[in-house]
Amino acid sequence: MGIVLVAGAIVSEIAATLSLRASHGLTRLGPSILVVVGYAAAFVLLAQALKTLHVGPVYAVWSGLGTVGALAGGVLLFDENVRLATVAGALLIVAGVAVMYVGGGLEH
């Protein structure tokens, strides 16, 4: 169940971050509401997941996949440019998350 909560936290955080971009500095009401709701949901889900999972690997997964997800969303939704170095950095993040997961595990 903890893994499902982390996945929900990741999706919520990505949605909130992309809504932050769409809010134009929190000047658009709809996206601004999604920012608040998305980040609140992400933190609540993450807090619940941490009742049964290790904090280090969970935070690595949450922040790393959230970063890569926000990058992908920016490209798909906002036509943001991606350079080779950006892709390399994203791959390094995913590799680092994988190493932390294998090294520390998620389950107690």
PDB file of C-alpha atoms in Angstrom:
ATOM      1  CA  MET A   1       0.000   0.000   0.000  1.00  0.00           C
ATOM      2  CA  GLY A   2       2.879   2.366   0.747  1.00  0.00           C
ATOM      3  CA  ILE A   3       4.124   2.174  -2.838  1.00  0.00           C
ATOM      4  CA  VAL A   4       0.659   3.134  -4.110  1.00  0.00           C
ATOM      5  CA  LEU A   5       0.672   6.152  -1.785  1.00  0.00           C
ATOM      6  CA  VAL A   6       4.103   7.204  -3.086  1.00  0.00           C
ATOM      7  CA  ALA A   7       2.855   6.861  -6.677  1.00  0.00           C
ATOM      8  CA  GLY A   8      -0.130   9.065  -5.834  1.00  0.00           C
ATOM      9  CA  ALA A   9       2.183  11.597  -4.203  1.00  0.00           C
ATOM     10  CA  ILE A  10       4.360  11.673  -7.324  1.00  0.00           C
ATOM     11  CA  VAL A  11       1.386  12.201  -9.647  1.00  0.00           C
ATOM     12  CA  SER A  12      -0.021  14.910  -7.354  1.00  0.00           C
ATOM     13  CA  GLU A  13       3.310  16.710  -7.157  1.00  0.00           C
ATOM     14  CA  ILE A  14       3.787  16.639 -10.926  1.00  0.00           C
ATOM     15  CA  ALA A  15       0.253  17.930 -11.499  1.00  0.00           C
ATOM     16  CA  ALA A  16       0.812  20.725  -8.970  1.00  0.00           C
ATOM     17  CA  THR A  17       4.127  21.732 -10.516  1.00  0.00           C
ATOM     18  CA  LEU A  18       2.691  21.813 -14.028  1.00  0.00           C
ATOM     19  CA  SER A  19      -0.286  23.788 -12.709  1.00  0.00           C
ATOM     20  CA  LEU A  20       2.161  26.231 -11.151  1.00  0.00           C
ATOM     21  CA  ARG A  21       3.598  26.833 -14.616  1.00  0.00           C
ATOM     22  CA  ALA A  22       0.078  27.229 -16.058  1.00  0.00           C
ATOM     23  CA  SER A  23      -0.968  29.642 -13.292  1.00  0.00           C
ATOM     24  CA  HIS A  24       1.242  32.452 -14.641  1.00  0.00           C
ATOM     25  CA  GLY A  25       2.561  33.455 -11.247  1.00  0.00           C
ATOM     26  CA  LEU A  26      -0.616  32.394  -9.425  1.00  0.00           C
ATOM     27  CA  THR A  27      -2.660  34.952 -11.379  1.00  0.00           C
ATOM     28  CA  ARG A  28      -5.032  32.382 -12.926  1.00  0.00           C
ATOM     29  CA  LEU A  29      -7.538  31.002 -10.442  1.00  0.00           C
ATOM     30  CA  GLY A  30      -8.095  27.466 -11.824  1.00  0.00           C
ATOM     31  CA  PRO A  31      -4.459  26.447 -12.098  1.00  0.00           C
ATOM     32  CA  SER A  32      -3.691  28.206  -8.788  1.00  0.00           C
ATOM     33  CA  ILE A  33      -6.290  26.075  -7.021  1.00  0.00           C
ATOM     34  CA  LEU A  34      -4.760  22.959  -8.591  1.00  0.00           C
ATOM     35  CA  VAL A  35      -1.353  24.044  -7.257  1.00  0.00           C
ATOM     36  CA  VAL A  36      -2.602  24.183  -3.677  1.00  0.00           C
ATOM     37  CA  VAL A  37      -4.678  21.002  -3.896  1.00  0.00           C
ATOM     38  CA  GLY A  38      -1.941  19.078  -5.727  1.00  0.00           C
ATOM     39  CA  TYR A  39       0.844  19.964  -3.312  1.00  0.00           C
ATOM     40  CA  ALA A  40      -1.411  19.341  -0.294  1.00  0.00           C
ATOM     41  CA  ALA A  41      -2.369  15.924  -1.663  1.00  0.00           C
ATOM     42  CA  ALA A  42       1.275  15.115  -2.427  1.00  0.00           C
ATOM     43  CA  PHE A  43       2.391  15.876   1.121  1.00  0.00           C
ATOM     44  CA  VAL A  44      -0.513  14.043   2.752  1.00  0.00           C
ATOM     45  CA  LEU A  45       0.093  10.951   0.603  1.00  0.00           C
ATOM     46  CA  LEU A  46       3.834  11.093   1.222  1.00  0.00           C
ATOM     47  CA  ALA A  47       3.298  11.443   4.965  1.00  0.00           C
ATOM     48  CA  GLN A  48       1.017   8.403   4.984  1.00  0.00           C
ATOM     49  CA  ALA A  49       3.518   6.378   2.937  1.00  0.00           C
ATOM     50  CA  LEU A  50       6.291   7.210   5.396  1.00  0.00           C
ATOM     51  CA  LYS A  51       4.389   5.406   8.141  1.00  0.00           C
ATOM     52  CA  THR A  52       5.571   2.123   6.619  1.00  0.00           C
ATOM     53  CA  LEU A  53       8.424   2.992   4.229  1.00  0.00           C
ATOM     54  CA  HIS A  54      12.008   4.200   4.642  1.00  0.00           C
ATOM     55  CA  VAL A  55      12.352   7.973   4.273  1.00  0.00           C
ATOM     56  CA  GLY A  56      15.596   8.087   2.229  1.00  0.00           C
ATOM     57  CA  PRO A  57      14.576   5.878  -0.679  1.00  0.00           C
ATOM     58  CA  VAL A  58      10.998   7.203  -0.655  1.00  0.00           C
ATOM     59  CA  TYR A  59      12.160  10.799  -0.842  1.00  0.00           C
ATOM     60  CA  ALA A  60      14.598   9.895  -3.632  1.00  0.00           C
ATOM     61  CA  VAL A  61      11.829   8.225  -5.625  1.00  0.00           C
ATOM     62  CA  TRP A  62       9.332  11.024  -4.973  1.00  0.00           C
ATOM     63  CA  SER A  63      11.638  13.917  -5.752  1.00  0.00           C
ATOM     64  CA  GLY A  64      13.491  12.205  -8.597  1.00  0.00           C
ATOM     65  CA  LEU A  65      10.484  10.915 -10.467  1.00  0.00           C
ATOM     66  CA  GLY A  66       8.643  14.147  -9.755  1.00  0.00           C
ATOM     67  CA  THR A  67      11.504  16.068 -11.343  1.00  0.00           C
ATOM     68  CA  VAL A  68      11.602  13.847 -14.419  1.00  0.00           C
ATOM     69  CA  GLY A  69       7.796  13.892 -14.654  1.00  0.00           C
ATOM     70  CA  ALA A  70       7.711  17.675 -14.492  1.00  0.00           C
ATOM     71  CA  LEU A  71      10.356  17.813 -17.201  1.00  0.00           C
ATOM     72  CA  ALA A  72       8.319  15.493 -19.436  1.00  0.00           C
ATOM     73  CA  GLY A  73       5.126  17.438 -18.708  1.00  0.00           C
ATOM     74  CA  GLY A  74       6.831  20.718 -19.543  1.00  0.00           C
ATOM     75  CA  VAL A  75       7.911  19.317 -22.884  1.00  0.00           C
ATOM     76  CA  LEU A  76       4.518  17.803 -23.705  1.00  0.00           C
ATOM     77  CA  LEU A  77       2.227  20.549 -22.387  1.00  0.00           C
ATOM     78  CA  PHE A  78       4.269  23.720 -22.753  1.00  0.00           C
ATOM     79  CA  ASP A  79       6.559  22.844 -25.674  1.00  0.00           C
ATOM     80  CA  GLU A  80       9.654  23.467 -23.558  1.00  0.00           C
ATOM     81  CA  ASN A  81      12.999  22.743 -25.169  1.00  0.00           C
ATOM     82  CA  VAL A  82      15.148  19.830 -24.052  1.00  0.00           C
ATOM     83  CA  ARG A  83      18.849  19.573 -24.730  1.00  0.00           C
ATOM     84  CA  LEU A  84      20.999  16.480 -24.679  1.00  0.00           C
ATOM     85  CA  ALA A  85      22.455  17.552 -21.328  1.00  0.00           C
ATOM     86  CA  THR A  86      18.911  17.768 -19.919  1.00  0.00           C
ATOM     87  CA  VAL A  87      18.148  14.218 -21.039  1.00  0.00           C
ATOM     88  CA  ALA A  88      21.470  13.032 -19.601  1.00  0.00           C
ATOM     89  CA  GLY A  89      20.640  14.697 -16.286  1.00  0.00           C
ATOM     90  CA  ALA A  90      17.199  13.081 -16.214  1.00  0.00           C
ATOM     91  CA  LEU A  91      18.762   9.684 -16.881  1.00  0.00           C
ATOM     92  CA  LEU A  92      21.241  10.253 -14.045  1.00  0.00           C
ATOM     93  CA  ILE A  93      18.354  11.105 -11.714  1.00  0.00           C
ATOM     94  CA  VAL A  94      16.528   7.902 -12.655  1.00  0.00           C
ATOM     95  CA  ALA A  95      19.738   5.891 -12.215  1.00  0.00           C
ATOM     96  CA  GLY A  96      20.328   7.469  -8.801  1.00  0.00           C
ATOM     97  CA  VAL A  97      16.781   6.699  -7.704  1.00  0.00           C
ATOM     98  CA  ALA A  98      17.200   3.092  -8.836  1.00  0.00           C
ATOM     99  CA  VAL A  99      20.441   2.739  -6.869  1.00  0.00           C
ATOM    100  CA  MET A 100      18.842   4.188  -3.726  1.00  0.00           C
ATOM    101  CA  TYR A 101      15.869   1.881  -4.123  1.00  0.00           C
ATOM    102  CA  VAL A 102      18.060  -1.207  -4.511  1.00  0.00           C
ATOM    103  CA  GLY A 103      20.438  -0.096  -1.765  1.00  0.00           C
ATOM    104  CA  GLY A 104      17.920   1.016   0.811  1.00  0.00           C
ATOM    105  CA  GLY A 105      14.698  -0.644  -0.242  1.00  0.00           C
ATOM    106  CA  LEU A 106      11.305   0.881   0.349  1.00  0.00           C
ATOM    107  CA  GLU A 107       9.650  -1.631   2.630  1.00  0.00           C
ATOM    108  CA  HIS A 108      10.359  -1.857   6.360  1.00  0.00           C
TER     109      HIS A 108
END
